[in-house]
Coordinates of C-alpha atoms in Angstrom, one line a residue:
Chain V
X63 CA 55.9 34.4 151.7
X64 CA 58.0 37.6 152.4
X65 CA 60.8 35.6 153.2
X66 CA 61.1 34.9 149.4
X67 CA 59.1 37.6 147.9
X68 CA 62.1 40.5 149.6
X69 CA 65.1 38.6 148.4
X70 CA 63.7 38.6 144.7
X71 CA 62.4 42.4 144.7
X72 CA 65.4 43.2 146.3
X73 CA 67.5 41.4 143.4
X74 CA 65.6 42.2 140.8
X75 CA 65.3 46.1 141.4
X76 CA 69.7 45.5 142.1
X77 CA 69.5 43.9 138.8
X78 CA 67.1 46.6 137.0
X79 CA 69.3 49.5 138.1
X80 CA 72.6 48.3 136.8
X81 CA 71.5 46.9 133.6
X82 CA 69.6 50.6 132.9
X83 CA 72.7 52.2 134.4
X84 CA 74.8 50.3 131.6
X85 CA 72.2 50.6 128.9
X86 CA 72.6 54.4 129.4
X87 CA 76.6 54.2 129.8
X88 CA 76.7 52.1 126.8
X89 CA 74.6 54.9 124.4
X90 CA 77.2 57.7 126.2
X91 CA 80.2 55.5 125.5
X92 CA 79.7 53.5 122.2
X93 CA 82.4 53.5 120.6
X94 CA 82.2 53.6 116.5
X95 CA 83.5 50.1 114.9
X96 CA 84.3 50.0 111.8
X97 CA 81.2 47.3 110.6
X98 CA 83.8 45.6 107.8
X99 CA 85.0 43.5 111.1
X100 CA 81.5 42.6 112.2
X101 CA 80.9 41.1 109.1
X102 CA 84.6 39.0 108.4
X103 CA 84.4 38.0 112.0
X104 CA 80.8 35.9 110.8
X105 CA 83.1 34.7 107.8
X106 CA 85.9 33.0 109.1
X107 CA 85.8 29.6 110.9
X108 CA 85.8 30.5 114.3
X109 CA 88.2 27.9 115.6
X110 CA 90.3 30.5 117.0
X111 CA 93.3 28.3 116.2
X112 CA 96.0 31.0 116.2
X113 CA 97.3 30.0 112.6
X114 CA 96.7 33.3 110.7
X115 CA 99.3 34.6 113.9
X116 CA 96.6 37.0 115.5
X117 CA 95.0 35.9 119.4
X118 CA 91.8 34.8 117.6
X119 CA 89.3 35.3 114.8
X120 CA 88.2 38.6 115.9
X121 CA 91.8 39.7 115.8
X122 CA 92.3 38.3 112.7
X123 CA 88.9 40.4 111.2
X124 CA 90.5 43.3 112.8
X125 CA 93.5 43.5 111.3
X126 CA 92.1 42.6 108.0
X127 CA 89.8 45.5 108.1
X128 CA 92.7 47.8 108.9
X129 CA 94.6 46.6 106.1
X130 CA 97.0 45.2 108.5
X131 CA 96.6 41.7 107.3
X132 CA 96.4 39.7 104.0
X133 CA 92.9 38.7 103.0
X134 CA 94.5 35.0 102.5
X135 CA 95.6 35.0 105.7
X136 CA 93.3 32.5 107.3
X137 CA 94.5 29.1 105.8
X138 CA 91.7 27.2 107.9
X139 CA 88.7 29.1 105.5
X140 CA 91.2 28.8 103.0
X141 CA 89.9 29.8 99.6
X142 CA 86.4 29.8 100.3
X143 CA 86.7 32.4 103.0
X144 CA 89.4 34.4 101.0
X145 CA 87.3 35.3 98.3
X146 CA 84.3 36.2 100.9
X147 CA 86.6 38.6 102.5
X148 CA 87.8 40.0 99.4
X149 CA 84.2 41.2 98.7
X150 CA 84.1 42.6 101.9
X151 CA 86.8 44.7 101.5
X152 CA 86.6 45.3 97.7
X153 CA 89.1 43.9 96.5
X154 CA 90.3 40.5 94.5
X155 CA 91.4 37.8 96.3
X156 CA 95.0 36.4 95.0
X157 CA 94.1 32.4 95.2
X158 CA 96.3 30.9 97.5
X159 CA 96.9 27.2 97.2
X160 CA 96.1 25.0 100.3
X161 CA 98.7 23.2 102.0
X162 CA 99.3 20.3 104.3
X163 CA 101.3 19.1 106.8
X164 CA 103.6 16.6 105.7
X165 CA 105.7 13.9 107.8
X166 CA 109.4 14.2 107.3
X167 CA 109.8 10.4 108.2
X168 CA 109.1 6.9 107.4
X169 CA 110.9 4.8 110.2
X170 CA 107.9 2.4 111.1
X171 CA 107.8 -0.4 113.3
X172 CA 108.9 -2.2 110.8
X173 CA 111.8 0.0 109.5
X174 CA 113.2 1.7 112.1
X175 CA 115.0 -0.6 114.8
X176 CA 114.8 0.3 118.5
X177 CA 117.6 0.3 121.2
X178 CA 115.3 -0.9 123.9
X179 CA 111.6 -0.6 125.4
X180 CA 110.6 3.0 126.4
X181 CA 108.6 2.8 129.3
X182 CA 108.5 6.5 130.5
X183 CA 105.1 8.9 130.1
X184 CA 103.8 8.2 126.6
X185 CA 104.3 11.4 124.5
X186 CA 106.9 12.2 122.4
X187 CA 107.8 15.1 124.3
X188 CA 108.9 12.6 127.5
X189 CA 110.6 10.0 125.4
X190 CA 112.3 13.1 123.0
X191 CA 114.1 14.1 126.1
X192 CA 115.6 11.0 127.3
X193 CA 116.4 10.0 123.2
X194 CA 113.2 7.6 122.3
X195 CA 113.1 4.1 121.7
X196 CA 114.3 4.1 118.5
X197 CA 117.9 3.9 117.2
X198 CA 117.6 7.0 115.2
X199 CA 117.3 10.1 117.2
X200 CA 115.9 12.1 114.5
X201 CA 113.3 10.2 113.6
X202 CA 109.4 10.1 114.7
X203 CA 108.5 9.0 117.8
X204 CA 105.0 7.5 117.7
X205 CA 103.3 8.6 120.5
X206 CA 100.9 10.8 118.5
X207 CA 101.6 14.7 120.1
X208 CA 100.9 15.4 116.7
X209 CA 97.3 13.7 116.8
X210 CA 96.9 15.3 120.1
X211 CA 97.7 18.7 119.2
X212 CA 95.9 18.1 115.9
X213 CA 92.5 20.6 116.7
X214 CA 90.8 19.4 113.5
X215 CA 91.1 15.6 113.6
X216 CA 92.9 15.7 110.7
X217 CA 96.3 13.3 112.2
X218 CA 95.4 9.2 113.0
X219 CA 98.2 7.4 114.4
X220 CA 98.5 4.1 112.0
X221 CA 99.0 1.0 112.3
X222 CA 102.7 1.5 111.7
X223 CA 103.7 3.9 114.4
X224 CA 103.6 6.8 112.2
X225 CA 101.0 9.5 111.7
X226 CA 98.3 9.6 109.0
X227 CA 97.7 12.9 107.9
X228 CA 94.1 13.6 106.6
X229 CA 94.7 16.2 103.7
X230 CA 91.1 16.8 103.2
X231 CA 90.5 17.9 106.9
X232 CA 94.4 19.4 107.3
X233 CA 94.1 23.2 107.4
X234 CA 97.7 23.5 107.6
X235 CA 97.1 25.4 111.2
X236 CA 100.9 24.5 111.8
X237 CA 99.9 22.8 115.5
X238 CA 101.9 19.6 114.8
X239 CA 104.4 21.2 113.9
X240 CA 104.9 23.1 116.8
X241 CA 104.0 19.8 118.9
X242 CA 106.4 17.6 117.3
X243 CA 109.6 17.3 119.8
X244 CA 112.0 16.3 116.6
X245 CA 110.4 18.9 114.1
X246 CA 109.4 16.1 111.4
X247 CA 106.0 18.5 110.1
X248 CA 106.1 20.9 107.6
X249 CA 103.3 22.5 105.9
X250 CA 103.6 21.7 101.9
X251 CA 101.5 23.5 99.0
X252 CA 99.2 20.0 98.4
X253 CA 100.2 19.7 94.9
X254 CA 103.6 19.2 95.9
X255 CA 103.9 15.0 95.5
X256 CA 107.4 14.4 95.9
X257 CA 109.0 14.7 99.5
X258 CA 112.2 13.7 101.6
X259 CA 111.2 11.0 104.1
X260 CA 113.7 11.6 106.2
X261 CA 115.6 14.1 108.5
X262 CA 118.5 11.9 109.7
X263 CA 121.9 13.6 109.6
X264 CA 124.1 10.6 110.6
X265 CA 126.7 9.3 108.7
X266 CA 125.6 6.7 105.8
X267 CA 126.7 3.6 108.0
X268 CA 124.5 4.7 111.2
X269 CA 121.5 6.1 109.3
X270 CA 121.0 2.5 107.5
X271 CA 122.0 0.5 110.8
X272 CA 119.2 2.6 112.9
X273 CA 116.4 2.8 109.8
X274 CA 115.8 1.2 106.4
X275 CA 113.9 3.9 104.9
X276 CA 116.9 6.3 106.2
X277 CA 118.3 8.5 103.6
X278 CA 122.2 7.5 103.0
X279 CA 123.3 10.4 101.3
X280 CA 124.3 8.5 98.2
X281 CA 123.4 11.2 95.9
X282 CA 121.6 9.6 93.4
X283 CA 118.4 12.0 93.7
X284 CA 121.0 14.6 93.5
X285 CA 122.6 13.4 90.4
X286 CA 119.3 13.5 88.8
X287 CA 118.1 16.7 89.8
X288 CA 120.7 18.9 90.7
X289 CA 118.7 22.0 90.3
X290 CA 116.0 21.4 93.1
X291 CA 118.0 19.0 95.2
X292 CA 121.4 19.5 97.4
X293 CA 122.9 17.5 100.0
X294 CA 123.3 19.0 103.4
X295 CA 125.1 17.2 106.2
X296 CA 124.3 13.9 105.4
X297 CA 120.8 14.3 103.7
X298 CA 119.2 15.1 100.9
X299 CA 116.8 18.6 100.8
X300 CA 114.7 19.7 98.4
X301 CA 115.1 23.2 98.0
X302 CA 112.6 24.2 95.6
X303 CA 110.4 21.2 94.7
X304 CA 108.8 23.5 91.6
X305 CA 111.4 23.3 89.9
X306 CA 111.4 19.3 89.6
X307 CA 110.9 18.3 86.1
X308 CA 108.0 15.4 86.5
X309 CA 110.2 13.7 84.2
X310 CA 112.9 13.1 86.4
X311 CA 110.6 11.9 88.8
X312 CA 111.2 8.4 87.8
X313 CA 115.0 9.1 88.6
X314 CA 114.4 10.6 91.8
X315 CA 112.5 7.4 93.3
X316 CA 115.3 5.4 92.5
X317 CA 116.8 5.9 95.4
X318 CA 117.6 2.7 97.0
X319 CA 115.9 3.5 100.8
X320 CA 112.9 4.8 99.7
X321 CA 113.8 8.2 101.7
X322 CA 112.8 10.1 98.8
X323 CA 109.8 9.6 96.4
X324 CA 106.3 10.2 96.0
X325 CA 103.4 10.3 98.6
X326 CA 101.9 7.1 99.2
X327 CA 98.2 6.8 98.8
X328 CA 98.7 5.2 102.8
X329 CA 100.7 8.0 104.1
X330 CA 98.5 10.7 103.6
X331 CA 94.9 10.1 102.5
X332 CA 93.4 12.8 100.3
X333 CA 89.8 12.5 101.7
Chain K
X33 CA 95.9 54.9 163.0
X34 CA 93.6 51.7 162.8
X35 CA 93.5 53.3 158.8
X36 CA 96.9 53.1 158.6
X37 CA 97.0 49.9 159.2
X38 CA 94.5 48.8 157.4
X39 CA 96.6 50.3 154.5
X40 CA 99.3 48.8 155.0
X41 CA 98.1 45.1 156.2
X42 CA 96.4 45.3 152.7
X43 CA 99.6 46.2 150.7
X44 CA 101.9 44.4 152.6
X45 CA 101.0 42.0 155.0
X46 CA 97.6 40.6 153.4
X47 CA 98.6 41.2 150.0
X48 CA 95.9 39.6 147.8
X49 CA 98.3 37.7 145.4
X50 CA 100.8 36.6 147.7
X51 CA 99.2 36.2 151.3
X52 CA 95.7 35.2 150.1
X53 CA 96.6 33.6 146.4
X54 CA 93.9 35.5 145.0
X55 CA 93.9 37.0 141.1
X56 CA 96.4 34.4 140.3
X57 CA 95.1 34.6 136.4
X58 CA 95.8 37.9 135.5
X59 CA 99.1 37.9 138.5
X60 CA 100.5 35.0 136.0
X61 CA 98.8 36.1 132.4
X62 CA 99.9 40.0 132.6
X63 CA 103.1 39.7 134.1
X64 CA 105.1 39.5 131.1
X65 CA 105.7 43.5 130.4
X66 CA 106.0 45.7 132.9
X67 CA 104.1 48.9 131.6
X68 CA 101.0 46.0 130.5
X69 CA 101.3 44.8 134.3
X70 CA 101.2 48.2 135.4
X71 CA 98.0 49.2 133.7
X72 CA 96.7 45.9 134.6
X73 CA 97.4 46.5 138.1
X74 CA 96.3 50.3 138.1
X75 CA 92.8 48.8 136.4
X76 CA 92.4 46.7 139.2
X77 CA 93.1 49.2 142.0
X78 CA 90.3 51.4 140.0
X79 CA 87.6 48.5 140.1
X80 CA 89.1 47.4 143.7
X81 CA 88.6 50.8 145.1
X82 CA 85.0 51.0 143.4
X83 CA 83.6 47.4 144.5
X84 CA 84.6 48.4 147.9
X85 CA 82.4 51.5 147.5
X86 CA 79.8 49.8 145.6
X87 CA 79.6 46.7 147.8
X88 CA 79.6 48.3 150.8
X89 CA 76.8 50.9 149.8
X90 CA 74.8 47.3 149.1
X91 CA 75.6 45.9 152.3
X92 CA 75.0 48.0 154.4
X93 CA 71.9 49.9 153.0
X94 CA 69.7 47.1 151.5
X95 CA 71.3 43.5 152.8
X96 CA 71.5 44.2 156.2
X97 CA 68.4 46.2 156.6
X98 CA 66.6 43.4 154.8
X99 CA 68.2 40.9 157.0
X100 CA 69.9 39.5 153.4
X101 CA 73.2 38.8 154.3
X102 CA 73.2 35.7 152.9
X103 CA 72.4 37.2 149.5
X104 CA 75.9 39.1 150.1
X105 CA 77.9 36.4 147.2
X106 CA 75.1 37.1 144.6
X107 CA 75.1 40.6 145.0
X108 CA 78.3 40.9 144.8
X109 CA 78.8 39.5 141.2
X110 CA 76.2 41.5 140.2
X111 CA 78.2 44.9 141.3
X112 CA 81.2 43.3 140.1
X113 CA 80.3 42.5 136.5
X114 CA 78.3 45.6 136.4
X115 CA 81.1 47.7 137.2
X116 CA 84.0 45.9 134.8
X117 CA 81.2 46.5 131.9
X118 CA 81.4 50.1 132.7
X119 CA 85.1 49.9 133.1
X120 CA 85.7 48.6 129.9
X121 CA 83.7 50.1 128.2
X122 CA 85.3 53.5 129.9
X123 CA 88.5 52.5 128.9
X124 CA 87.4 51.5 125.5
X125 CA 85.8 55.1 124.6
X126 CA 89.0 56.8 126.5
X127 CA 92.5 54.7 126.1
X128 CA 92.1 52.5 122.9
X129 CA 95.7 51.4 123.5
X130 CA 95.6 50.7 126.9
X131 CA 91.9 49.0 126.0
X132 CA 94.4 46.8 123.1
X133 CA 97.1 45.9 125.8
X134 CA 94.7 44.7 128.6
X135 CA 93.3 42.7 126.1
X136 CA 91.2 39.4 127.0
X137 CA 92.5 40.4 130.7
X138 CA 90.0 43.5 131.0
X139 CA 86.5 41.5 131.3
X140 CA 88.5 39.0 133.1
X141 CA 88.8 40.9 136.6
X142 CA 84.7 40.2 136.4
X143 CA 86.0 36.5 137.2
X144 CA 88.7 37.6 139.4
X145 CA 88.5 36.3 142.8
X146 CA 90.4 39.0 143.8
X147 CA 87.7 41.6 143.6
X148 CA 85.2 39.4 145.1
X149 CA 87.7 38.1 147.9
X150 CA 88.1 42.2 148.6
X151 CA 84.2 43.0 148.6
X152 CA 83.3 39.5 150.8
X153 CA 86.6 40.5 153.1
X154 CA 85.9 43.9 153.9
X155 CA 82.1 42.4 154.4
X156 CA 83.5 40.4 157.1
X157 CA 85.6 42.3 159.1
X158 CA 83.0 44.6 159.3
X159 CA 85.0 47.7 158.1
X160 CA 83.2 51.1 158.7
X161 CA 83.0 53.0 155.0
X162 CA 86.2 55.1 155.2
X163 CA 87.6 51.8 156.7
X164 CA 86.4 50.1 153.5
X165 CA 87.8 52.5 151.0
X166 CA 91.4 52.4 152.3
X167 CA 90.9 48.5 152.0
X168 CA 90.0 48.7 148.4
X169 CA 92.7 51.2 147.2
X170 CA 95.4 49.1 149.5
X171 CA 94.3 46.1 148.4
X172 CA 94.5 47.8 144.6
X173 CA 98.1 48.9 145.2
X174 CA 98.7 46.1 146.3
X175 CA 97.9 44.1 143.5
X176 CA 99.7 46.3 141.5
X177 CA 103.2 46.0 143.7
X178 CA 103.0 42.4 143.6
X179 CA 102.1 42.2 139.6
X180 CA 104.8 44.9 138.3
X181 CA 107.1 43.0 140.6
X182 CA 106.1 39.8 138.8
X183 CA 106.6 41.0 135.9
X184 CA 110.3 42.9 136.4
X185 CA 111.4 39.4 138.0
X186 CA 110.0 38.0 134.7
X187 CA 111.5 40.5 132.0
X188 CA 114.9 39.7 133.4
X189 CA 113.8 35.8 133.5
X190 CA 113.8 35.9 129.6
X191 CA 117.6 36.0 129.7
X192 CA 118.2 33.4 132.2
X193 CA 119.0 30.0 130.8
X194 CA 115.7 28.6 132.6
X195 CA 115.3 24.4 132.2
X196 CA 113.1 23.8 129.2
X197 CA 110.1 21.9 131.5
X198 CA 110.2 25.1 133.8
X199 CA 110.0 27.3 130.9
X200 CA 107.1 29.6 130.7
X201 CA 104.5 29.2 133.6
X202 CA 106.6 26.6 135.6
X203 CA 109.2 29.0 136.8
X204 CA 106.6 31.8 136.8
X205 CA 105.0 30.1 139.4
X206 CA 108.4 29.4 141.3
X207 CA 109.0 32.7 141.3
X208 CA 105.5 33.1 142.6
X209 CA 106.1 30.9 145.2
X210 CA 109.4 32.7 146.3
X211 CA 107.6 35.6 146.4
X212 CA 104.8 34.7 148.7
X213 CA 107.7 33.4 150.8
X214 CA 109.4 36.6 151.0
X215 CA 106.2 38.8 151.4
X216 CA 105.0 36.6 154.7
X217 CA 108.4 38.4 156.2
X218 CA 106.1 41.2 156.6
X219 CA 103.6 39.2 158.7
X220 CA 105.3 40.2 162.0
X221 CA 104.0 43.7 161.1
X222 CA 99.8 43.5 162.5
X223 CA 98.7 41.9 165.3

């Protein structure tokens, strides 16, 4: 009986003295926290994704409440969350739009030819280095280190060897992006519906050979927009797609590879 | 002269990080600035040097007497956590920026195995208090030489054209592993 009785008096009275030791240290030390970050640290999502660019949530709520960081700064609450924080702080929340990752590609299976089987370590980081499977060595990969890296769920690999992106559950954290070896995500304000497809930068005859959804650099989206679209090194970029008149839309997508156009309803479901 | 060389055995020729291959977490996640690894290094030598104290006082005065050595692991963690608590908070109330630098590092020398490999060692050789002491400070410094060292090796490391697989923790651990190469030199030092 005293065999067990000892060890548990003996813990517990260890035990007693150092949590009363503390209790009393903590009333000596406390330090006085401003309460503002208590109260946006219960606000914000908690995934402690690394988006907003501070270590974690807590961060995050400190800044804010030091005025060191916007109030919009957390695109996983995103709106919601924004205005919560404003009230905290006393002050109006601007309304920032949400955004999305986007796919700069569309070489599927289907489009995109290969050079040969790939039979290294399935993620795109592996086959990135020794140039992919596919003929076009700037295009997507389809091993899914985007839906990996995705902490949200929001990226599916389809059918087609090319991510779906889930805009409904994207918080535009920016992890794909950093995952993807070849760069092909970028975060777009969602109301944005016209995209490139494409981030090849081979010459017209290549581009076509490796990819039929390859932009050739013909120039006709160019032509009819000159004011939001240029042509750098063999590909077309929008530089400012607010400034596309929807009316030239039509125009636009007349570009004979498809590298340019509207969202498909397939390529990025909207919930 | 036996403290002497228990001083230097811990610095040198036992050093925690590179003989034993304990506190590789902060070793590796503090070692990127110098003046960060120093603190880190001086905050360990400061908890070091009291779990020796603490743990010893504990072992000696109500384990042993109570025929509970086997309660020695337990008892230890209690110290331990009860002691980077006070720390932090300490450092919290005193440094605020040293307090923002040690970051997520500061409650993590409770889960460093370092402190508990220092109170369980010391246990085990049976050093007298005084004995004890000199272990923990050693042991303390040297954690410290072996992290600022890290962490020189590592600012200059940013401007080596390193191979992009080895970036980052890969070469941080070759380096580690150099290291620990280099340090078991020393080992002709002790008997």
């Amino acid at each position: 009986m005293m065999d067990v009785l000892i060890p548990i008096l003996t813990m517990g009275a260890l035990a007693l003295l150092f949590s009363i030791g503390l209790s009393f240290a903590y009333q000596k030390l406390k330090v006085k926290e401003d309460p503002k970050v208590e109260k946006i640290n219960e606000i914000l999502p908690q995934a402690n994704c690394g988006a907003c660019g501070y270590s974690g949530c807590r961060a995050f709520a400190e800044a804010v409440a030091n005025e060191k960081a916007e109030i919009t700064g957390c695109p996983v609450g995103g709106e919601e969350v924004s205005q919560e924080i404003a009230e905290i702080m006393g002050t109006e929340a601007e309304t920032k739009e949400k955004k999305v990752a986007r796919l700069h590609c569309r070489g599927s299976h289907e489009a995109a030819k290969n050079k040969g089987n790939y039979l290294g370590i399935t993620t795109c980081y592996a086959a990135h280095i020794i140039g992919g499977n596919k003929q076009c060595v700037y295009g997507c990969l389809g091993y899914g280190d985007c839906e990996k890296a995705c902490p949200f769920d929001a990226i599916k690999m389809g059918e087609e060897g090319l991510p779906i992106v889930d805009e409904e559950r994207c918080t535009a954290c920016g992890q794909c992006v950093e995952a993807c070896p070849r760069n092909l995500f970028e975060l777009h304000p969602i109301s944005q519906n016209i995209m490139v497809f494409c981030r090849s930068r081979d010459s017209a005859a290549a581009a076509k050979k490796a990819c039929k959804n390859a932009c050739i650099a013909c120039g006709i989206c160019v032509r009819a927009c000159p004011e939001a679209i240029v042509m750098e090194d063999n590909l077309a970029v929008i530089k400012d797609y607010k400034k596309i008149d929807p009316e030239k839309i039509p125009a636009i997508e007349k570009c004979p590879t498809d590298a340019i156009g509207r969202i498909k309803k397939e390529e990025n479901h909207e919930g | 002269m036996d403290i002497l060389t228990v001083f230097v055995a811990a610095i040198l020729v036992n050093n925690f990080v590179l003989y034993y291959f304990l506190g590789i977490c902060p070793f590796l996640g503090v070692s990127k600035k110098i003046d960060s690894a120093f603190s880190m290094g001086m905050a360990v030598t400061f908890v070091m040097t009291l779990t020796a104290v603490a743990s010893w006082m504990i072992n000696h005065w109500i384990l042993i007497p109570f025929g509970l050595d086997y309660l020695q692991i337990v008892s230890f963690i209690l110290v331990i956590a009860s002691l980077v608590q006070l720390v932090e908070m300490f450092i919290r109330k005193m440094s605020p920026p040293l307090y923002q630098a040690l970051g997520i590092y500061l409650p993590l020398i409770t889960t460093n195995c370092a402190i508990m490999g220092l109170a369980l060692l010391a246990a085990l050789k049976d050093y007298n208090f005084i004995k004890t002491v000199v272990f923990g400070v050693g042991s303390g410094l040297g954690f410290t030489l072996a992290i600022v060292l890290m962490a020189g090796i590592r600012e200059q490391l940013d401007l080596a054209d390193v191979p992009k697989p080895l970036k980052g923790a890969g070469i941080a651990l070759i380096v580690a592993g150099i290291m620990a190469l280099a340090f078991s030199g020393f080992s002709g030092m002790i008997k």
